[in-house]
Amino acid sequence: MTDIVVIFVIFIVSFFLGWLINSLLGKRSLTTAKKKAETIIQDAQSDIENLKKEKILEANEEAYQQKQKLEEEFRAKRNSLKTLENDLLTKDNNIDRKADLVAKKERDLFINERELNNREHSLNNRQKSLEESIEEANKKLEDLSGLTSAEAKQLLMENLTEEAKKEAAHLIYQISQDAKANAKDEARRIILSAMEQIVSNHTIESTVSTVSLPSDDMKGRIIGKEGRNIRAFEIVTGVDVIVDDTPQAVLLSAFDPYRRELAKLTMERLVSDGRIHPGRIEEAHEKVISEMDDHFEEIGEHTLHEIGIHGFHTDIVKTLGKLKYRSSYGQNVLQHCREVSELAGILASELDLDANLARRAGILHKIGLVVPKANESNFSKAGHEFVKKYGLNPIVLNAILAYGDKTEANSPIPILIQIAEEISQKRPGARREVIESYVKRLNALEEAADSFEGVRNSYAIQAGKEVRIIIDHNKADDAVSNQLATDIAKRIRKQVDSNNQIKVSIIREFRSVDYA
């Protein structure tokens, strides 16, 4: 019990001591807090005073700037008003001066008008006096000459008319002579200018093409066993194959450029492939023929691009490409047409005509030479009918028709085409008559052979010394073949003028094919 009392007493004493200490510490904290609060309040009041002063300064500064701005605007408006006032004063002064000038001019006009009236009156008086004097002089002249004034006037008019006619005739003659002289000089200048601008590497068509070989061993494969391959190649292509000592090359000879080109492409394909035998030769030749349309189109497009012509139909482009394998008097027809086109374009430009139409007409003027069923006599009409369906310009159509036909030209363009044609043909070395007669003779040999029934193909080879004819085996037997050779030889002797003996070879082949 005593322990509990002691503990209780200790607790009470401790509580009292704690309360006393806490009271003392609380008073000190309160005093410190009051001091801090007073310090914070003083600092806040100081900050407020400073902020207030700053705001007042900013407001004063802004008010000052606004005042300055208003004063500047006021000064500017005042200056503007002064300027307007000065302008108005200047205008008033100008108006006053102009009014004075107008008044002065009115006075001058009045004075001038009065002077003019006086002069007019004086001139009228003089005119009357002159008319009276002229009338008196005319009466005296009539009395002296015995002619009335009307008769004298008629005589004078007749004399003047006759003199004017003589002078006019002389002037017309002089102008005509000058025009003729100038026309000749101008025509000579234009043609020479056109010829100078055309740089044409003209080449004479050859009858031989060269095929390069990778080695001379290939010649043996081309000839084949006992000449089997070379004979098959000549029969299929219709050209002569010349195998001589020329290193790594064989020659293909034929007067027809198209036939020779087919043979060349076939030979190149066989050499590249390496397989050469009769069946492969026929296959390669047929393949080349089937691809020639694309080849013609490529040639035509290249030619048109070089001379700056576009917009032709594909059929015209292909047909134009065929002209590369046509020659006339030893002159390549496509090269000739290109030259005529360029010359006609230059001549048209010199004469202020449509150069594009002239070039189009020039490149197409001989297209009828390769149109089916056309010949030398009607190629212009055939070419006209061929291109007409593709909607070409009527001037171009007329130029094509007028070149080889008697159709009248409807514009100067056809005449320019004929002039360009003459320039191209008459150049030294452009044409060779001997080659043309040679080609015509070989064509005549083939035409004579083709006129017989049963003839499938005929080829004039060996420079016209042999005609090789391929016939259908089911239309002729051996006896008929012998008789056909005799008949063809007789017709050739009758129709073709030749001093040499011509060999007629009939080839009749029967082939059976089967597959195992």
PDB file of C-alpha atoms in Angstrom, residues 258-502:
ATOM      1  CA  TYR A 258      15.120  -8.583-149.763  1.00  0.00           C
ATOM      2  CA  ARG A 259      15.901 -12.174-150.721  1.00  0.00           C
ATOM      3  CA  ARG A 260      19.578 -11.570-149.960  1.00  0.00           C
ATOM      4  CA  GLU A 261      18.746 -10.089-146.525  1.00  0.00           C
ATOM      5  CA  LEU A 262      16.555 -13.096-145.661  1.00  0.00           C
ATOM      6  CA  ALA A 263      19.401 -15.414-146.632  1.00  0.00           C
ATOM      7  CA  LYS A 264      21.911 -13.408-144.590  1.00  0.00           C
ATOM      8  CA  LEU A 265      19.753 -13.448-141.444  1.00  0.00           C
ATOM      9  CA  THR A 266      19.097 -17.176-141.934  1.00  0.00           C
ATOM     10  CA  MET A 267      22.805 -17.932-142.329  1.00  0.00           C
ATOM     11  CA  GLU A 268      23.705 -15.846-139.264  1.00  0.00           C
ATOM     12  CA  ARG A 269      21.103 -17.706-137.210  1.00  0.00           C
ATOM     13  CA  LEU A 270      22.381 -21.102-138.389  1.00  0.00           C
ATOM     14  CA  VAL A 271      25.996 -20.167-137.648  1.00  0.00           C
ATOM     15  CA  SER A 272      25.055 -18.883-134.196  1.00  0.00           C
ATOM     16  CA  ASP A 273      23.056 -22.036-133.424  1.00  0.00           C
ATOM     17  CA  GLY A 274      25.682 -24.406-134.844  1.00  0.00           C
ATOM     18  CA  ARG A 275      23.126 -26.935-136.122  1.00  0.00           C
ATOM     19  CA  ILE A 276      23.196 -26.911-139.927  1.00  0.00           C
ATOM     20  CA  HIS A 277      21.200 -29.468-141.906  1.00  0.00           C
ATOM     21  CA  PRO A 278      18.399 -29.218-144.521  1.00  0.00           C
ATOM     22  CA  GLY A 279      15.542 -29.422-142.015  1.00  0.00           C
ATOM     23  CA  ARG A 280      17.096 -26.806-139.758  1.00  0.00           C
ATOM     24  CA  ILE A 281      17.742 -24.532-142.763  1.00  0.00           C
ATOM     25  CA  GLU A 282      14.052 -24.522-143.738  1.00  0.00           C
ATOM     26  CA  GLU A 283      12.994 -23.953-140.131  1.00  0.00           C
ATOM     27  CA  ALA A 284      15.396 -21.015-139.667  1.00  0.00           C
ATOM     28  CA  HIS A 285      14.337 -19.447-142.983  1.00  0.00           C
ATOM     29  CA  GLU A 286      10.633 -19.621-142.088  1.00  0.00           C
ATOM     30  CA  LYS A 287      11.372 -18.143-138.655  1.00  0.00           C
ATOM     31  CA  VAL A 288      13.231 -15.204-140.207  1.00  0.00           C
ATOM     32  CA  ILE A 289      10.357 -14.551-142.644  1.00  0.00           C
ATOM     33  CA  SER A 290       7.836 -14.496-139.764  1.00  0.00           C
ATOM     34  CA  GLU A 291       9.937 -11.899-137.906  1.00  0.00           C
ATOM     35  CA  MET A 292      10.458  -9.546-140.856  1.00  0.00           C
ATOM     36  CA  ASP A 293       7.343  -7.445-140.109  1.00  0.00           C
ATOM     37  CA  ASP A 294       8.880  -6.314-136.815  1.00  0.00           C
ATOM     38  CA  HIS A 295      12.151  -5.687-138.642  1.00  0.00           C
ATOM     39  CA  PHE A 296      10.382  -3.528-141.257  1.00  0.00           C
ATOM     40  CA  GLU A 297       8.601  -1.535-138.541  1.00  0.00           C
ATOM     41  CA  GLU A 298      11.889  -0.920-136.723  1.00  0.00           C
ATOM     42  CA  ILE A 299      13.536   0.342-139.925  1.00  0.00           C
ATOM     43  CA  GLY A 300      10.574   2.616-140.720  1.00  0.00           C
ATOM     44  CA  GLU A 301      10.430   4.103-137.213  1.00  0.00           C
ATOM     45  CA  HIS A 302      14.181   4.758-137.202  1.00  0.00           C
ATOM     46  CA  THR A 303      14.024   6.523-140.577  1.00  0.00           C
ATOM     47  CA  LEU A 304      11.031   8.691-139.600  1.00  0.00           C
ATOM     48  CA  HIS A 305      12.658   9.606-136.289  1.00  0.00           C
ATOM     49  CA  GLU A 306      15.835  10.759-138.037  1.00  0.00           C
ATOM     50  CA  ILE A 307      13.950  13.166-140.335  1.00  0.00           C
ATOM     51  CA  GLY A 308      11.570  14.357-137.593  1.00  0.00           C
ATOM     52  CA  ILE A 309       8.250  12.885-138.789  1.00  0.00           C
ATOM     53  CA  HIS A 310       5.712  11.329-136.413  1.00  0.00           C
ATOM     54  CA  GLY A 311       2.105  10.176-136.396  1.00  0.00           C
ATOM     55  CA  PHE A 312       2.039   7.668-139.280  1.00  0.00           C
ATOM     56  CA  HIS A 313      -0.060   4.506-138.988  1.00  0.00           C
ATOM     57  CA  THR A 314       1.833   1.291-138.177  1.00  0.00           C
ATOM     58  CA  ASP A 315       0.996  -0.202-141.601  1.00  0.00           C
ATOM     59  CA  ILE A 316       2.555   2.807-143.342  1.00  0.00           C
ATOM     60  CA  VAL A 317       5.656   2.539-141.132  1.00  0.00           C
ATOM     61  CA  LYS A 318       6.065  -1.175-141.951  1.00  0.00           C
ATOM     62  CA  THR A 319       5.589  -0.609-145.680  1.00  0.00           C
ATOM     63  CA  LEU A 320       8.076   2.248-145.574  1.00  0.00           C
ATOM     64  CA  GLY A 321      10.639  -0.084-143.975  1.00  0.00           C
ATOM     65  CA  LYS A 322      10.313  -2.453-146.950  1.00  0.00           C
ATOM     66  CA  LEU A 323      11.761   0.252-149.219  1.00  0.00           C
ATOM     67  CA  LYS A 324      15.173  -0.472-147.695  1.00  0.00           C
ATOM     68  CA  TYR A 325      15.209  -3.699-149.705  1.00  0.00           C
ATOM     69  CA  ARG A 326      14.204  -2.064-152.965  1.00  0.00           C
ATOM     70  CA  SER A 327      16.634  -0.406-155.362  1.00  0.00           C
ATOM     71  CA  SER A 328      16.198   1.710-158.468  1.00  0.00           C
ATOM     72  CA  TYR A 329      19.111   2.201-160.872  1.00  0.00           C
ATOM     73  CA  GLY A 330      21.471   1.017-158.154  1.00  0.00           C
ATOM     74  CA  GLN A 331      20.098   3.581-155.685  1.00  0.00           C
ATOM     75  CA  ASN A 332      18.516   2.410-152.422  1.00  0.00           C
ATOM     76  CA  VAL A 333      14.892   3.594-152.563  1.00  0.00           C
ATOM     77  CA  LEU A 334      14.501   4.253-148.816  1.00  0.00           C
ATOM     78  CA  GLN A 335      17.699   6.312-148.724  1.00  0.00           C
ATOM     79  CA  HIS A 336      16.531   8.150-151.842  1.00  0.00           C
ATOM     80  CA  CYS A 337      13.081   8.910-150.316  1.00  0.00           C
ATOM     81  CA  ARG A 338      14.710  10.177-147.143  1.00  0.00           C
ATOM     82  CA  GLU A 339      16.947  12.484-149.177  1.00  0.00           C
ATOM     83  CA  VAL A 340      13.964  13.776-151.194  1.00  0.00           C
ATOM     84  CA  SER A 341      12.063  14.382-147.941  1.00  0.00           C
ATOM     85  CA  GLU A 342      14.879  16.450-146.436  1.00  0.00           C
ATOM     86  CA  LEU A 343      15.429  18.427-149.654  1.00  0.00           C
ATOM     87  CA  ALA A 344      11.710  19.159-150.024  1.00  0.00           C
ATOM     88  CA  GLY A 345      11.510  20.317-146.397  1.00  0.00           C
ATOM     89  CA  ILE A 346      14.415  22.748-146.876  1.00  0.00           C
ATOM     90  CA  LEU A 347      12.974  24.095-150.148  1.00  0.00           C
ATOM     91  CA  ALA A 348       9.563  24.577-148.503  1.00  0.00           C
ATOM     92  CA  SER A 349      11.141  26.476-145.598  1.00  0.00           C
ATOM     93  CA  GLU A 350      12.970  28.776-148.018  1.00  0.00           C
ATOM     94  CA  LEU A 351       9.662  29.520-149.788  1.00  0.00           C
ATOM     95  CA  ASP A 352       7.645  29.980-146.546  1.00  0.00           C
ATOM     96  CA  LEU A 353       5.592  26.829-147.212  1.00  0.00           C
ATOM     97  CA  ASP A 354       4.668  24.010-144.827  1.00  0.00           C
ATOM     98  CA  ALA A 355       7.964  22.126-144.412  1.00  0.00           C
ATOM     99  CA  ASN A 356       6.321  19.298-142.437  1.00  0.00           C
ATOM    100  CA  LEU A 357       3.883  18.514-145.278  1.00  0.00           C
ATOM    101  CA  ALA A 358       6.752  18.626-147.778  1.00  0.00           C
ATOM    102  CA  ARG A 359       8.809  16.134-145.735  1.00  0.00           C
ATOM    103  CA  ARG A 360       5.806  13.799-145.348  1.00  0.00           C
ATOM    104  CA  ALA A 361       5.097  13.861-149.084  1.00  0.00           C
ATOM    105  CA  GLY A 362       8.789  13.318-149.876  1.00  0.00           C
ATOM    106  CA  ILE A 363       9.211  10.235-147.688  1.00  0.00           C
ATOM    107  CA  LEU A 364       6.030   8.618-149.105  1.00  0.00           C
ATOM    108  CA  HIS A 365       6.260   9.553-152.799  1.00  0.00           C
ATOM    109  CA  LYS A 366       7.571   6.084-153.821  1.00  0.00           C
ATOM    110  CA  ILE A 367       5.831   3.909-151.236  1.00  0.00           C
ATOM    111  CA  GLY A 368       3.759   2.344-154.019  1.00  0.00           C
ATOM    112  CA  LEU A 369       6.837   0.421-155.225  1.00  0.00           C
ATOM    113  CA  VAL A 370       6.403  -2.087-152.362  1.00  0.00           C
ATOM    114  CA  VAL A 371       2.601  -2.168-152.288  1.00  0.00           C
ATOM    115  CA  PRO A 372       1.294  -5.618-153.358  1.00  0.00           C
ATOM    116  CA  LYS A 373       0.287  -5.943-157.032  1.00  0.00           C
ATOM    117  CA  ALA A 374       2.021  -2.679-157.979  1.00  0.00           C
ATOM    118  CA  ASN A 375       4.580  -2.246-160.756  1.00  0.00           C
ATOM    119  CA  GLU A 376       6.748   0.477-162.267  1.00  0.00           C
ATOM    120  CA  SER A 377       3.876   1.833-164.376  1.00  0.00           C
ATOM    121  CA  ASN A 378       1.211   2.256-161.683  1.00  0.00           C
ATOM    122  CA  PHE A 379       3.121   2.528-158.394  1.00  0.00           C
ATOM    123  CA  SER A 380       2.024   6.162-157.805  1.00  0.00           C
ATOM    124  CA  LYS A 381      -1.648   5.252-158.034  1.00  0.00           C
ATOM    125  CA  ALA A 382      -1.096   2.130-155.905  1.00  0.00           C
ATOM    126  CA  GLY A 383       0.742   4.170-153.257  1.00  0.00           C
ATOM    127  CA  HIS A 384      -2.021   6.804-153.289  1.00  0.00           C
ATOM    128  CA  GLU A 385      -4.733   4.182-152.773  1.00  0.00           C
ATOM    129  CA  PHE A 386      -2.719   2.504-150.007  1.00  0.00           C
ATOM    130  CA  VAL A 387      -2.124   5.616-147.834  1.00  0.00           C
ATOM    131  CA  LYS A 388      -5.503   7.223-148.613  1.00  0.00           C
ATOM    132  CA  LYS A 389      -7.344   4.959-146.162  1.00  0.00           C
ATOM    133  CA  TYR A 390      -5.205   6.238-143.271  1.00  0.00           C
ATOM    134  CA  GLY A 391      -6.521   9.810-143.469  1.00  0.00           C
ATOM    135  CA  LEU A 392      -3.423  11.677-144.638  1.00  0.00           C
ATOM    136  CA  ASN A 393      -3.481  15.336-145.656  1.00  0.00           C
ATOM    137  CA  PRO A 394      -4.959  15.867-149.183  1.00  0.00           C
ATOM    138  CA  ILE A 395      -1.817  17.780-150.208  1.00  0.00           C
ATOM    139  CA  VAL A 396       0.349  14.741-149.347  1.00  0.00           C
ATOM    140  CA  LEU A 397      -2.020  12.433-151.248  1.00  0.00           C
ATOM    141  CA  ASN A 398      -1.938  14.731-154.280  1.00  0.00           C
ATOM    142  CA  ALA A 399       1.877  14.856-154.186  1.00  0.00           C
ATOM    143  CA  ILE A 400       2.100  11.027-154.192  1.00  0.00           C
ATOM    144  CA  LEU A 401      -0.343  10.739-157.094  1.00  0.00           C
ATOM    145  CA  ALA A 402       1.124  13.638-159.093  1.00  0.00           C
ATOM    146  CA  TYR A 403       4.686  12.258-158.954  1.00  0.00           C
ATOM    147  CA  GLY A 404       4.213   9.351-161.370  1.00  0.00           C
ATOM    148  CA  ASP A 405       0.771  10.175-162.763  1.00  0.00           C
ATOM    149  CA  LYS A 406      -0.547  13.015-164.916  1.00  0.00           C
ATOM    150  CA  THR A 407      -2.668  14.364-162.073  1.00  0.00           C
ATOM    151  CA  GLU A 408      -2.539  18.148-161.739  1.00  0.00           C
ATOM    152  CA  ALA A 409      -0.823  19.496-158.620  1.00  0.00           C
ATOM    153  CA  ASN A 410      -3.187  21.275-156.206  1.00  0.00           C
ATOM    154  CA  SER A 411      -0.378  23.104-154.355  1.00  0.00           C
ATOM    155  CA  PRO A 412       3.339  23.926-154.723  1.00  0.00           C
ATOM    156  CA  ILE A 413       4.288  20.889-152.572  1.00  0.00           C
ATOM    157  CA  PRO A 414       4.060  18.280-155.422  1.00  0.00           C
ATOM    158  CA  ILE A 415       6.258  20.522-157.583  1.00  0.00           C
ATOM    159  CA  LEU A 416       8.827  20.725-154.776  1.00  0.00           C
ATOM    160  CA  ILE A 417       8.807  16.910-154.550  1.00  0.00           C
ATOM    161  CA  GLN A 418       9.590  16.638-158.265  1.00  0.00           C
ATOM    162  CA  ILE A 419      12.398  19.213-157.950  1.00  0.00           C
ATOM    163  CA  ALA A 420      13.881  17.365-154.957  1.00  0.00           C
ATOM    164  CA  GLU A 421      13.567  14.095-156.906  1.00  0.00           C
ATOM    165  CA  GLU A 422      15.548  15.547-159.806  1.00  0.00           C
ATOM    166  CA  ILE A 423      18.232  16.907-157.471  1.00  0.00           C
ATOM    167  CA  SER A 424      18.606  13.520-155.774  1.00  0.00           C
ATOM    168  CA  GLN A 425      18.736  11.581-159.049  1.00  0.00           C
ATOM    169  CA  LYS A 426      21.072  13.905-160.946  1.00  0.00           C
ATOM    170  CA  ARG A 427      23.808  13.993-158.342  1.00  0.00           C
ATOM    171  CA  PRO A 428      27.018  12.396-159.657  1.00  0.00           C
ATOM    172  CA  GLY A 429      27.143   8.709-158.767  1.00  0.00           C
ATOM    173  CA  ALA A 430      23.567   8.572-157.498  1.00  0.00           C
ATOM    174  CA  ARG A 431      22.287   6.191-160.187  1.00  0.00           C
ATOM    175  CA  ARG A 432      23.782   3.401-162.297  1.00  0.00           C
ATOM    176  CA  GLU A 433      21.958   2.424-165.461  1.00  0.00           C
ATOM    177  CA  VAL A 434      23.930  -0.839-165.860  1.00  0.00           C
ATOM    178  CA  ILE A 435      22.707  -2.277-162.553  1.00  0.00           C
ATOM    179  CA  GLU A 436      19.106  -1.361-163.367  1.00  0.00           C
ATOM    180  CA  SER A 437      19.208  -3.138-166.739  1.00  0.00           C
ATOM    181  CA  TYR A 438      20.853  -6.150-165.061  1.00  0.00           C
ATOM    182  CA  VAL A 439      18.132  -6.350-162.395  1.00  0.00           C
ATOM    183  CA  LYS A 440      15.376  -5.973-164.999  1.00  0.00           C
ATOM    184  CA  ARG A 441      16.833  -8.850-167.029  1.00  0.00           C
ATOM    185  CA  LEU A 442      16.915 -11.150-163.978  1.00  0.00           C
ATOM    186  CA  ASN A 443      13.349 -10.157-163.074  1.00  0.00           C
ATOM    187  CA  ALA A 444      12.294 -11.005-166.625  1.00  0.00           C
ATOM    188  CA  LEU A 445      13.840 -14.470-166.257  1.00  0.00           C
ATOM    189  CA  GLU A 446      11.892 -15.145-163.056  1.00  0.00           C
ATOM    190  CA  GLU A 447       8.650 -13.747-164.513  1.00  0.00           C
ATOM    191  CA  ALA A 448       8.982 -16.026-167.548  1.00  0.00           C
ATOM    192  CA  ALA A 449       9.369 -19.052-165.270  1.00  0.00           C
ATOM    193  CA  ASP A 450       6.561 -18.026-162.880  1.00  0.00           C
ATOM    194  CA  SER A 451       4.093 -17.755-165.765  1.00  0.00           C
ATOM    195  CA  PHE A 452       3.867 -21.581-166.035  1.00  0.00           C
ATOM    196  CA  GLU A 453       1.385 -23.568-163.995  1.00  0.00           C
ATOM    197  CA  GLY A 454       2.822 -25.693-161.207  1.00  0.00           C
ATOM    198  CA  VAL A 455       5.826 -23.416-160.545  1.00  0.00           C
ATOM    199  CA  ARG A 456       6.092 -22.658-156.834  1.00  0.00           C
ATOM    200  CA  ASN A 457       9.263 -20.549-156.758  1.00  0.00           C
ATOM    201  CA  SER A 458      11.853 -19.462-159.282  1.00  0.00           C
ATOM    202  CA  TYR A 459      15.273 -17.924-158.672  1.00  0.00           C
ATOM    203  CA  ALA A 460      17.635 -16.352-161.195  1.00  0.00           C
ATOM    204  CA  ILE A 461      21.147 -17.135-159.967  1.00  0.00           C
ATOM    205  CA  GLN A 462      24.723 -17.194-161.233  1.00  0.00           C
ATOM    206  CA  ALA A 463      24.356 -13.621-162.565  1.00  0.00           C
ATOM    207  CA  GLY A 464      21.478 -14.720-164.776  1.00  0.00           C
ATOM    208  CA  LYS A 465      23.220 -17.774-166.214  1.00  0.00           C
ATOM    209  CA  GLU A 466      20.859 -20.183-164.446  1.00  0.00           C
ATOM    210  CA  VAL A 467      17.184 -20.192-163.503  1.00  0.00           C
ATOM    211  CA  ARG A 468      16.411 -22.558-160.653  1.00  0.00           C
ATOM    212  CA  ILE A 469      12.713 -23.534-160.541  1.00  0.00           C
ATOM    213  CA  ILE A 470      10.929 -25.378-157.738  1.00  0.00           C
ATOM    214  CA  ILE A 471       7.669 -27.089-158.740  1.00  0.00           C
ATOM    215  CA  ASP A 472       4.928 -28.913-156.821  1.00  0.00           C
ATOM    216  CA  HIS A 473       5.525 -32.664-156.943  1.00  0.00           C
ATOM    217  CA  ASN A 474       1.794 -33.434-157.027  1.00  0.00           C
ATOM    218  CA  LYS A 475       1.230 -31.306-160.154  1.00  0.00           C
ATOM    219  CA  ALA A 476       3.977 -32.741-162.341  1.00  0.00           C
ATOM    220  CA  ASP A 477       5.786 -36.050-162.718  1.00  0.00           C
ATOM    221  CA  ASP A 478       9.264 -36.614-164.167  1.00  0.00           C
ATOM    222  CA  ALA A 479       8.090 -36.506-167.784  1.00  0.00           C
ATOM    223  CA  VAL A 480       6.138 -33.300-167.230  1.00  0.00           C
ATOM    224  CA  SER A 481       9.163 -31.800-165.459  1.00  0.00           C
ATOM    225  CA  ASN A 482      11.374 -32.440-168.487  1.00  0.00           C
ATOM    226  CA  GLN A 483       8.810 -30.900-170.827  1.00  0.00           C
ATOM    227  CA  LEU A 484       8.372 -27.935-168.465  1.00  0.00           C
ATOM    228  CA  ALA A 485      12.121 -27.247-168.544  1.00  0.00           C
ATOM    229  CA  THR A 486      12.033 -27.241-172.353  1.00  0.00           C
ATOM    230  CA  ASP A 487       9.000 -24.926-172.512  1.00  0.00           C
ATOM    231  CA  ILE A 488      10.488 -22.465-170.030  1.00  0.00           C
ATOM    232  CA  ALA A 489      13.776 -22.396-171.943  1.00  0.00           C
ATOM    233  CA  LYS A 490      11.910 -21.614-175.190  1.00  0.00           C
ATOM    234  CA  ARG A 491       9.963 -18.776-173.561  1.00  0.00           C
ATOM    235  CA  ILE A 492      13.125 -17.305-172.068  1.00  0.00           C
ATOM    236  CA  ARG A 493      14.831 -17.331-175.470  1.00  0.00           C
ATOM    237  CA  LYS A 494      11.791 -15.594-176.930  1.00  0.00           C
ATOM    238  CA  GLN A 495      11.181 -12.956-174.227  1.00  0.00           C
ATOM    239  CA  VAL A 496      14.621 -12.246-172.747  1.00  0.00           C
ATOM    240  CA  ASP A 497      17.419 -10.716-174.780  1.00  0.00           C
ATOM    241  CA  SER A 498      20.635 -12.433-173.671  1.00  0.00           C
ATOM    242  CA  ASN A 499      23.904 -13.274-175.382  1.00  0.00           C
ATOM    243  CA  ASN A 500      24.750 -16.031-172.884  1.00  0.00           C
ATOM    244  CA  GLN A 501      23.399 -19.534-172.537  1.00  0.00           C
ATOM    245  CA  ILE A 502      20.883 -19.793-169.691  1.00  0.00           C
TER     246      ILE A 502
END
